[in-house]
PDB file of C-alpha atoms in Angstrom:
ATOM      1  CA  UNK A   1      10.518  16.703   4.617  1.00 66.00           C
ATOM      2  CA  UNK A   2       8.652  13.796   4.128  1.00 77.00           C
ATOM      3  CA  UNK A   3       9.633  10.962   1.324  1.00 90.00           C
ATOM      4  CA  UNK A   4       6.171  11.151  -0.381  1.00 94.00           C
ATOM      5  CA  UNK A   5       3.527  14.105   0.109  1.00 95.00           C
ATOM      6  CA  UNK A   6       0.258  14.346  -0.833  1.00 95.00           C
ATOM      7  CA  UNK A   7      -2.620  17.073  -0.053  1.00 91.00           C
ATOM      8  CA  UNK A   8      -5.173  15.421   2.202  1.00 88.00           C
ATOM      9  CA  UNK A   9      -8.402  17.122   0.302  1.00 88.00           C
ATOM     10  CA  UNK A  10     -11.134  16.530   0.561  1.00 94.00           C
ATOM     11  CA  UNK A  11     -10.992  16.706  -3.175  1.00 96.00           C
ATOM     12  CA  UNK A  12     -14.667  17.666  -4.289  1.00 97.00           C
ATOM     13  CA  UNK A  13     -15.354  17.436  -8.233  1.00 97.00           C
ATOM     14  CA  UNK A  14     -18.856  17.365  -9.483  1.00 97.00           C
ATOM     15  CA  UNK A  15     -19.580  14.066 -11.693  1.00 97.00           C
ATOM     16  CA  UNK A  16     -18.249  13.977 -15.209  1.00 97.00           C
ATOM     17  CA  UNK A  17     -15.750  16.722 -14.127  1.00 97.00           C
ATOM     18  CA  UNK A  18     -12.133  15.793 -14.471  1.00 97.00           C
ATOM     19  CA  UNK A  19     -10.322  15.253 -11.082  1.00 97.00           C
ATOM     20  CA  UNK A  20      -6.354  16.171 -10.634  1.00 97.00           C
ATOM     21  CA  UNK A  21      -4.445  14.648  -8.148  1.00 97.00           C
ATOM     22  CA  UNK A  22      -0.921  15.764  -7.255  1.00 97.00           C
ATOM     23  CA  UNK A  23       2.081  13.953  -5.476  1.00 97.00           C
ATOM     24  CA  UNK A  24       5.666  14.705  -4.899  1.00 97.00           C
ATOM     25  CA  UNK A  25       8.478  12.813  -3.599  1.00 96.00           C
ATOM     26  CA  UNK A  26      11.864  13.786  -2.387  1.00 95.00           C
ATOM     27  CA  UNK A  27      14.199  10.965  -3.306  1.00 94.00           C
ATOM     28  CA  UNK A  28      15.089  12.457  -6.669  1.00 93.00           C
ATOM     29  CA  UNK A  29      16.792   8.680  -8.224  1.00 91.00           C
ATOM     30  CA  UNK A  30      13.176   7.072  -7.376  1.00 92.00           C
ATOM     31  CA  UNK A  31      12.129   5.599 -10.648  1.00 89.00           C
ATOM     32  CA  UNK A  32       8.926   3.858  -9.969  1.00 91.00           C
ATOM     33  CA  UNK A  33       5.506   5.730  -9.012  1.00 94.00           C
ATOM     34  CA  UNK A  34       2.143   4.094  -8.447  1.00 94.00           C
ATOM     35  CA  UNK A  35      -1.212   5.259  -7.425  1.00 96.00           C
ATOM     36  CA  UNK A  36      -3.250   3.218  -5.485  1.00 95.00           C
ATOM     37  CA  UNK A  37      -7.103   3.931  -4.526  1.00 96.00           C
ATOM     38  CA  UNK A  38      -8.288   2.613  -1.235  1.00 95.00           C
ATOM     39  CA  UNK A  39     -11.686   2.607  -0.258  1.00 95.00           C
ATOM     40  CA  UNK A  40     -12.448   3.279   3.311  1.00 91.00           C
ATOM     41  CA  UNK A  41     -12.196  -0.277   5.793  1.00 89.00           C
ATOM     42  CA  UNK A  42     -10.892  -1.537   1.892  1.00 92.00           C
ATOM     43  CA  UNK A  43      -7.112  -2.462   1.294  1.00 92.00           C
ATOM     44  CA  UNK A  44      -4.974  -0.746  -1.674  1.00 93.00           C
ATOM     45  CA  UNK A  45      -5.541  -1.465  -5.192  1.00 92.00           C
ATOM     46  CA  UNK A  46      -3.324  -0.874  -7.889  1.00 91.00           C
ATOM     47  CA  UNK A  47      -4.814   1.751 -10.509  1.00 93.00           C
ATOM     48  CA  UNK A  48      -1.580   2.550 -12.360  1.00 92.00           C
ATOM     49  CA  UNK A  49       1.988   2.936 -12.261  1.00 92.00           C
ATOM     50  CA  UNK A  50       4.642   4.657 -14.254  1.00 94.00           C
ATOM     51  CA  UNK A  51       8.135   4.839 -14.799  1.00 91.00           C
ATOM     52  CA  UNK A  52       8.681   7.140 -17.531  1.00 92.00           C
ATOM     53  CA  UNK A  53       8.699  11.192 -18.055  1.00 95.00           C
ATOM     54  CA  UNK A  54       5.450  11.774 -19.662  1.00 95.00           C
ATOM     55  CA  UNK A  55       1.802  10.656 -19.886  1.00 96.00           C
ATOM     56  CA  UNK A  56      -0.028   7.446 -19.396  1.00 96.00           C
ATOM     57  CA  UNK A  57      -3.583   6.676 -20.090  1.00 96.00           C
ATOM     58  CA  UNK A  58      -5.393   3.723 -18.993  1.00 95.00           C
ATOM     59  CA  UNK A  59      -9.214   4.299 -19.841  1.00 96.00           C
ATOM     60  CA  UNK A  60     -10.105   7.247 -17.862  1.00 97.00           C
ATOM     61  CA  UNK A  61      -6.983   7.742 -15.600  1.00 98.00           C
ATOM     62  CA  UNK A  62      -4.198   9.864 -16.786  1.00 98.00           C
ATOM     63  CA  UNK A  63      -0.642   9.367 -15.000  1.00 97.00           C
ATOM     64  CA  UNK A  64       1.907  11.958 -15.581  1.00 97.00           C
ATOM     65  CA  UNK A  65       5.122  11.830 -14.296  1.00 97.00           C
ATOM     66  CA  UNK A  66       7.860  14.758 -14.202  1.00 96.00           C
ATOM     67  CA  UNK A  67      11.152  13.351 -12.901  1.00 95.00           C
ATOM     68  CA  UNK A  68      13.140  17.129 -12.778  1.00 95.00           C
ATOM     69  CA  UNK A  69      10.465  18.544 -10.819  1.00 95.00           C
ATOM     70  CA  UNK A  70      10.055  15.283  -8.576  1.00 96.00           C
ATOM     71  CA  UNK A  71       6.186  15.868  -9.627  1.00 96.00           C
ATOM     72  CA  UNK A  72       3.627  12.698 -10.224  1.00 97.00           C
ATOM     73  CA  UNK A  73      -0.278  13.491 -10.719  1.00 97.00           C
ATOM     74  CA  UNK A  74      -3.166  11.385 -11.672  1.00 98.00           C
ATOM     75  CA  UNK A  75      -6.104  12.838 -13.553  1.00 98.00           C
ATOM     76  CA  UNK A  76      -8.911  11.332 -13.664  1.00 98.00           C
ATOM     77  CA  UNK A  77     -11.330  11.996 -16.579  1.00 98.00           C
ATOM     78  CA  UNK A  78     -15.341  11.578 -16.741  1.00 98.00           C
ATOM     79  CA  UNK A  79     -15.436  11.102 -12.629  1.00 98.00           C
ATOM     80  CA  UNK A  80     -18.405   9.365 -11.113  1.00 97.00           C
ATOM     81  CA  UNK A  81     -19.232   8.816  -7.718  1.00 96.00           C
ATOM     82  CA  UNK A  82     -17.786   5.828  -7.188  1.00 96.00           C
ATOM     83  CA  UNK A  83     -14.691   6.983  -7.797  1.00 97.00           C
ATOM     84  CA  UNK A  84     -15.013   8.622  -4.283  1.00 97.00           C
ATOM     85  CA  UNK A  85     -12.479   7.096  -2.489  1.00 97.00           C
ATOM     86  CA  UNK A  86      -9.270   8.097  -1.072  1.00 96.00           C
ATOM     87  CA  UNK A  87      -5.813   7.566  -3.773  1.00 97.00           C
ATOM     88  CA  UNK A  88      -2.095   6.531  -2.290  1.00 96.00           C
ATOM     89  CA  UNK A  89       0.471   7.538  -4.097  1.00 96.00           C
ATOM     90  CA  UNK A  90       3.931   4.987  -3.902  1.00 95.00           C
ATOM     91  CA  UNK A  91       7.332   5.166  -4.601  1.00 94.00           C
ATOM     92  CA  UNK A  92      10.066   3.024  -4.708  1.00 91.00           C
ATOM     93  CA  UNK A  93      13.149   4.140  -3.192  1.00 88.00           C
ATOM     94  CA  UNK A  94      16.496   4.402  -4.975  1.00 89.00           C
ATOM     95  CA  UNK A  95      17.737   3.253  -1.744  1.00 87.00           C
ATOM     96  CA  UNK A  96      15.975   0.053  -1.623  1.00 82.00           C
ATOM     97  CA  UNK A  97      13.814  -0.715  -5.037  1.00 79.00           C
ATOM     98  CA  UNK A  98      11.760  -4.090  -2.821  1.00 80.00           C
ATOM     99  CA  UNK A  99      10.215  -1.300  -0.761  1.00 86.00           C
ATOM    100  CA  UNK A 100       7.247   1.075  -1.883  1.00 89.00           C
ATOM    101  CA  UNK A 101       6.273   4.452   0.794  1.00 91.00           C
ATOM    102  CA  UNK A 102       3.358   5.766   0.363  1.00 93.00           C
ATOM    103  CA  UNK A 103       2.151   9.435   0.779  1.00 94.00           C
ATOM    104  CA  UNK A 104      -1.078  10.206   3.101  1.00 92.00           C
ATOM    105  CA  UNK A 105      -3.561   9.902   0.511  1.00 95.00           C
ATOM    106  CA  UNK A 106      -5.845  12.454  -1.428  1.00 96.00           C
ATOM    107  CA  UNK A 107      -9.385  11.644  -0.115  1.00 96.00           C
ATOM    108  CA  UNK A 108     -11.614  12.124  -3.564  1.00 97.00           C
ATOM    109  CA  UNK A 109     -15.485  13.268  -3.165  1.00 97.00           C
ATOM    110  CA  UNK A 110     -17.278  12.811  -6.173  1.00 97.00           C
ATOM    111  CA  UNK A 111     -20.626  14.861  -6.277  1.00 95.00           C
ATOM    112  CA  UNK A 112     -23.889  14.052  -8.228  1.00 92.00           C
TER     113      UNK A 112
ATOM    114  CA  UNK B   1      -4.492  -9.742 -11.102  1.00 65.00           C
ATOM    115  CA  UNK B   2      -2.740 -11.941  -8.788  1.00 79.00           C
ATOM    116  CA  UNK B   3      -4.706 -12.965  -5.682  1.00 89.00           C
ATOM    117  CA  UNK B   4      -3.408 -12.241  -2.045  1.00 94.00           C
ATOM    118  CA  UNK B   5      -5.443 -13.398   1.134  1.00 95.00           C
ATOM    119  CA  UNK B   6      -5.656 -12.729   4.621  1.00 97.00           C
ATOM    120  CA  UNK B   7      -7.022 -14.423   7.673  1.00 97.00           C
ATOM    121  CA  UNK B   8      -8.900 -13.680   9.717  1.00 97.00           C
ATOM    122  CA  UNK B   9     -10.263 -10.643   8.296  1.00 96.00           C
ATOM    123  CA  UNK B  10     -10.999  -9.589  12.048  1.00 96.00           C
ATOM    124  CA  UNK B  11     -10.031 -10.048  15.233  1.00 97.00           C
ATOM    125  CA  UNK B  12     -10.770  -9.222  18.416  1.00 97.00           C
ATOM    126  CA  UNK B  13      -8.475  -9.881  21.402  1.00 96.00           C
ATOM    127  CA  UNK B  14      -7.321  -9.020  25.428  1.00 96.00           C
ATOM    128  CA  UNK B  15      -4.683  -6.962  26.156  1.00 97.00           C
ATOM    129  CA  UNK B  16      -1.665  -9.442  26.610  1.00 97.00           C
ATOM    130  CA  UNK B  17      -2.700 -12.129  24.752  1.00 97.00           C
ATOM    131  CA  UNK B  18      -0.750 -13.074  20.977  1.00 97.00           C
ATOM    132  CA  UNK B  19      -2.808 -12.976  17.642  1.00 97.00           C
ATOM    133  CA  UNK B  20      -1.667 -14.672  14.574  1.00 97.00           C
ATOM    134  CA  UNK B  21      -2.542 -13.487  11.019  1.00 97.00           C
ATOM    135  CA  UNK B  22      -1.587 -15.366   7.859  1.00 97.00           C
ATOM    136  CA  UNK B  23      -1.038 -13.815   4.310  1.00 96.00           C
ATOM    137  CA  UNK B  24      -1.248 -16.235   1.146  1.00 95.00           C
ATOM    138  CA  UNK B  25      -0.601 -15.514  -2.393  1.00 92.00           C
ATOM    139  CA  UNK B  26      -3.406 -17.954  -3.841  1.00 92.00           C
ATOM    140  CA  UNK B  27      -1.795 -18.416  -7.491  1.00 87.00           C
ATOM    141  CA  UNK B  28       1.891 -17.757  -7.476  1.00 87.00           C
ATOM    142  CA  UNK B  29       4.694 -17.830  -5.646  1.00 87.00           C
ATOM    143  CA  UNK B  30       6.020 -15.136  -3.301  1.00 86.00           C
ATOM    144  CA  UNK B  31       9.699 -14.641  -2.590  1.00 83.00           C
ATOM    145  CA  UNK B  32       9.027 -11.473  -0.845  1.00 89.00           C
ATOM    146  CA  UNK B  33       6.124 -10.530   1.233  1.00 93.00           C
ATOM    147  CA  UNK B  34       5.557  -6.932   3.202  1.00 95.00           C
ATOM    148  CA  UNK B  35       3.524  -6.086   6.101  1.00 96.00           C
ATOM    149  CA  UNK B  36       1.699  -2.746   6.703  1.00 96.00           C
ATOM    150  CA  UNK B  37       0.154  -1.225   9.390  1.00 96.00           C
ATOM    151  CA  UNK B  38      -2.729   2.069   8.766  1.00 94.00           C
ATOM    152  CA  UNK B  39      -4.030   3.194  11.869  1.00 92.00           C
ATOM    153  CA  UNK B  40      -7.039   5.401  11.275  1.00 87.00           C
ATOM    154  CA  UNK B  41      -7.005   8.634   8.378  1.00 82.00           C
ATOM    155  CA  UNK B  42      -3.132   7.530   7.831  1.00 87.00           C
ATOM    156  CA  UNK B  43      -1.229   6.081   5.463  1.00 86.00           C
ATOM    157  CA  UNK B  44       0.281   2.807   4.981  1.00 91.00           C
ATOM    158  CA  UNK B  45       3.099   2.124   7.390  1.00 92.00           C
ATOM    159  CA  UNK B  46       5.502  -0.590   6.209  1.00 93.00           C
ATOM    160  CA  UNK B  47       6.389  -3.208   9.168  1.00 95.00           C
ATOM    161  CA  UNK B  48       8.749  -5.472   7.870  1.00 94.00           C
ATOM    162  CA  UNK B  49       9.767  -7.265   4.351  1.00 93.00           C
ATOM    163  CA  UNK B  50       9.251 -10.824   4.631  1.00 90.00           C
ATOM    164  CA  UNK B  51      11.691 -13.186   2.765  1.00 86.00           C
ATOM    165  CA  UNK B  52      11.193 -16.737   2.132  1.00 84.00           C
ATOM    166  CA  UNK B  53      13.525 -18.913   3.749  1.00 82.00           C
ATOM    167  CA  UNK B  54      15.520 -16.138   6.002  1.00 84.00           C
ATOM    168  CA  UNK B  55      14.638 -13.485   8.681  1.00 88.00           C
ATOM    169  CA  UNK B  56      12.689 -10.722   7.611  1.00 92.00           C
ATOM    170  CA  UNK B  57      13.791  -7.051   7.567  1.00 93.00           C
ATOM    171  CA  UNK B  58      12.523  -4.905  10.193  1.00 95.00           C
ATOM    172  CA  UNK B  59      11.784  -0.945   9.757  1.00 93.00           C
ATOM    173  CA  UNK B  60      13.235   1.200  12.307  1.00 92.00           C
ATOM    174  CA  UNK B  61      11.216   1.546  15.372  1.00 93.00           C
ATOM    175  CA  UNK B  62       9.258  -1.891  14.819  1.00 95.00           C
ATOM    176  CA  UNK B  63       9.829  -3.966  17.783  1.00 94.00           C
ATOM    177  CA  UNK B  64      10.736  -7.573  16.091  1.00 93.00           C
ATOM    178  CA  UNK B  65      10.269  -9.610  19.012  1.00 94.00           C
ATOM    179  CA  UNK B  66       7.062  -8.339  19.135  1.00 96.00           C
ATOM    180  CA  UNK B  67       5.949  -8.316  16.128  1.00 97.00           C
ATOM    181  CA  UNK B  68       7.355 -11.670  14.813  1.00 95.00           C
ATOM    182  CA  UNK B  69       7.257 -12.984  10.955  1.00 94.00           C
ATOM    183  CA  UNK B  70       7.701 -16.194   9.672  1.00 90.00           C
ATOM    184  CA  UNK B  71       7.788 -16.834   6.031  1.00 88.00           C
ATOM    185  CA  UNK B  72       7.893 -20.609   5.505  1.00 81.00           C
ATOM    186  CA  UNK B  73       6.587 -21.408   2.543  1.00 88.00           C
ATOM    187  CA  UNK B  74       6.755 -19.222  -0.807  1.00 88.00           C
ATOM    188  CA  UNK B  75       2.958 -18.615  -0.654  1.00 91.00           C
ATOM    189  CA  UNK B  76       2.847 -18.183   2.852  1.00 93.00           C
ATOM    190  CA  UNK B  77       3.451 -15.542   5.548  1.00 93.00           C
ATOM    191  CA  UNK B  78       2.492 -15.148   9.056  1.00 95.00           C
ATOM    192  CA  UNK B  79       2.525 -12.244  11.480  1.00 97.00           C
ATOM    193  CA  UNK B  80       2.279 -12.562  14.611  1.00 97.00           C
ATOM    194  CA  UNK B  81       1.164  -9.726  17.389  1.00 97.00           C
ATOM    195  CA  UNK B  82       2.668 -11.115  20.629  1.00 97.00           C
ATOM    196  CA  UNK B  83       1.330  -9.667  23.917  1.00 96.00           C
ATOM    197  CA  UNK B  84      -0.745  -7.300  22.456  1.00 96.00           C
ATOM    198  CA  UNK B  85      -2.029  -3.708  24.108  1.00 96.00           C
ATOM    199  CA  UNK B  86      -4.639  -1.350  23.235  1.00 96.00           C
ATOM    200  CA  UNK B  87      -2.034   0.444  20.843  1.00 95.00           C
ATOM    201  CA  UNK B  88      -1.691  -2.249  18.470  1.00 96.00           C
ATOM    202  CA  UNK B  89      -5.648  -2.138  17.108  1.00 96.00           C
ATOM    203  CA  UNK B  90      -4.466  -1.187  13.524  1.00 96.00           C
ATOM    204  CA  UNK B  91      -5.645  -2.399  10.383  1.00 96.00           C
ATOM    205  CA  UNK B  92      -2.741  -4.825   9.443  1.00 97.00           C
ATOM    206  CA  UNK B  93      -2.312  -5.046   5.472  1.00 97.00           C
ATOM    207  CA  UNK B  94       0.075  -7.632   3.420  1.00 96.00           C
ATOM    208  CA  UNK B  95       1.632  -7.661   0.127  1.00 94.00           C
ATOM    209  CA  UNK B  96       3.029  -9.727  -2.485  1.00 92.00           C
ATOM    210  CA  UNK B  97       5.148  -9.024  -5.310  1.00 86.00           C
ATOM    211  CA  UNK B  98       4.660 -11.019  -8.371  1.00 82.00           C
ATOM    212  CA  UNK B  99       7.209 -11.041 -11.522  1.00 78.00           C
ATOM    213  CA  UNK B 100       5.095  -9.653 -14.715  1.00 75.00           C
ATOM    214  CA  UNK B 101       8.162  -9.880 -17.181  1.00 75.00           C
ATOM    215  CA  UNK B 102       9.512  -6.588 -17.149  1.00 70.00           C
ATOM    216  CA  UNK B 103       8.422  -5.272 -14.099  1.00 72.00           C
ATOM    217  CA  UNK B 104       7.626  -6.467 -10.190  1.00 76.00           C
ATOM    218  CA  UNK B 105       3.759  -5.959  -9.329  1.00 81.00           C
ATOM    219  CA  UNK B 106       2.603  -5.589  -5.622  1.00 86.00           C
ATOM    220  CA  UNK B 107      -0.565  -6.931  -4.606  1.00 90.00           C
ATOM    221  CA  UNK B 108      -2.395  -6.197  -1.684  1.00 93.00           C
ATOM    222  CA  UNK B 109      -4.490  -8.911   0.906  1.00 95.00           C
ATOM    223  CA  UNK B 110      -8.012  -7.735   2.226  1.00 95.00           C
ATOM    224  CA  UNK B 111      -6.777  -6.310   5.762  1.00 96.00           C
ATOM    225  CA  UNK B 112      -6.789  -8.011   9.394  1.00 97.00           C
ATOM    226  CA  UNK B 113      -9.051  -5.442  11.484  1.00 97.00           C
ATOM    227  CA  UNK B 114      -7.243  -5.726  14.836  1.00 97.00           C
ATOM    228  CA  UNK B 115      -8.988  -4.367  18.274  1.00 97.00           C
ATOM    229  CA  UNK B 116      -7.018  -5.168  21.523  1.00 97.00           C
ATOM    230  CA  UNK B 117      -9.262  -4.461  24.436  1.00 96.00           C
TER     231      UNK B 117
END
C-alpha cells in the first residue's frame, strides 16, 4: 500500500463548477497534510495545509481533513481554467515529522 | 512567501561527466534543506535531507556517493550529480523549511531540468 494515494484523473470540471479532489494516506499518527499544485515543467507550490479534523477555507479552496478515515480532500469552488494544473497532496510522517511524501498527483482539466 | 532559488535552471551534460546544482533560500535562513527528484508524469521523489553543518540523510536506494550534498552555509545547498548516465535526466527540485511561529513551512526552488546524453 502506498504512504499517500491519489487518483491520477484527468479530473475534467467545466468552469465555475466546483472541483473535488481526494487523498488518503496510510500512516494513521500523520498529523500534517498539504496540497500542493504544480504546473507542468513548474515546481510545487503551497496552496494549503491542515492539521485539524474539519474544514478550511482559504478564498476558493476548501481543505477537509478526516483523521479516522485517514481521508484529506481539497475542493475547489468557482474553478477557472487556470486552475488546470496537476495538485500533490503531502504528508508528514509520524515517523519522521522533517520529511513530507507526496501522492502521484490529481491532474485537474478545467473546461471553458 | 519565502523565496528559494535554483541554478542553473537547465542543464545539459555527457554521460560521465559531474553536474553541480545549487539551492539558496534568498531571505532566511535554512537549517534543513531537501532534494527531490520527478521524473516524467510522477511524483516527487525525496533524495536526501540536507542539514547545515553535518552529513545529510540519504533515502533508501539513493546512491550517496553519487549523488553528493553539501550544505555549507545556512542559505546554501549544493547537489551534485557525479558521473552522470542517461538515467539521471530528472527534473531535480529543492526545498526549504522556514519557521512561521507555530508551524514549519516548505518552500519549493524553480527546478534544475537535467538531460544526460
Amino acid at each position: 500500500q502506498k504512504e499517500v494515494e491519489q487518483n491520477s484523473g484527468p479530473l475534467s470540471v467545466p468552469e465555475g463548477a466546483i472541483a473535488s479532489l481526494n487523498c488518503t494516506y496510510s500512516d494513521r499518527g500523520s498529523q500534517s497534510f498539504f496540497w500542493y499544485r504544480q504546473y507542468s515543467g513548474k515546481s510545487p507550490e503551497l496552496i494549503m495545509f491542515i492539521y485539524s479534523n474539519g474544514d478550511k477555507e482559504d478564498g476558493r479552496f476548501t481543505a477537509q481533513l478526516n483523521k479516522a478515515s485517514q481521508y484529506v480532500s481539497l475542493l475547489i469552488r468557482d474553478s477557472q481554467p487556470s486552475d488546470s494544473a496537476t495538485y500533490l497532496c503531502a504528508v508528514t510522517p509520524s515517523y519522521n515529522t522533517d520529511k513530507l511524501i507526496f501522492g502521484t498527483g490529481t491532474r485537474l482539466q478545467v473546461f471553458p | 512567501g519565502a523565496v528559494v532559488s535554483q541554478h542553473p535552471s537547465w542543464v545539459i551534460c555527457k554521460s560521465g561527466t559531474s553536474v553541480k546544482i545549487e539551492c539558496r533560500s534568498l531571505d532566511f535562513q535554512a537549517t534543513t534543506m531537501f532534494w527531490y527528484r520527478q521524473f516524467p508524469k510522477q511524483s516527487l521523489m525525496l533524495m536526501a535531507t540536507s542539514n547545515e553543518g553535518s552529513k545529510a540523510t540519504y533515502e533508501q536506494g539513493v546512491e550517496k556517493d553519487k549523488f553528493l550534498i553539501n550544505h555549507a552555509s545556512l542559505t546554501l545547498s549544493t547537489l551534485t550529480v557525479t558521473s552522470a548516465h542517461p538515467e539521471d535526466s530528472s527534473f531535480y527540485i529543492c526545498s526549504a523549511k522556514e519557521w512561521r511561529g507555530a508551524w514549519y513551512e516548505q518552500y519549493f526552488g524553480p527546478g534544475t531540468r537535467l538531460t544526460v546524453t
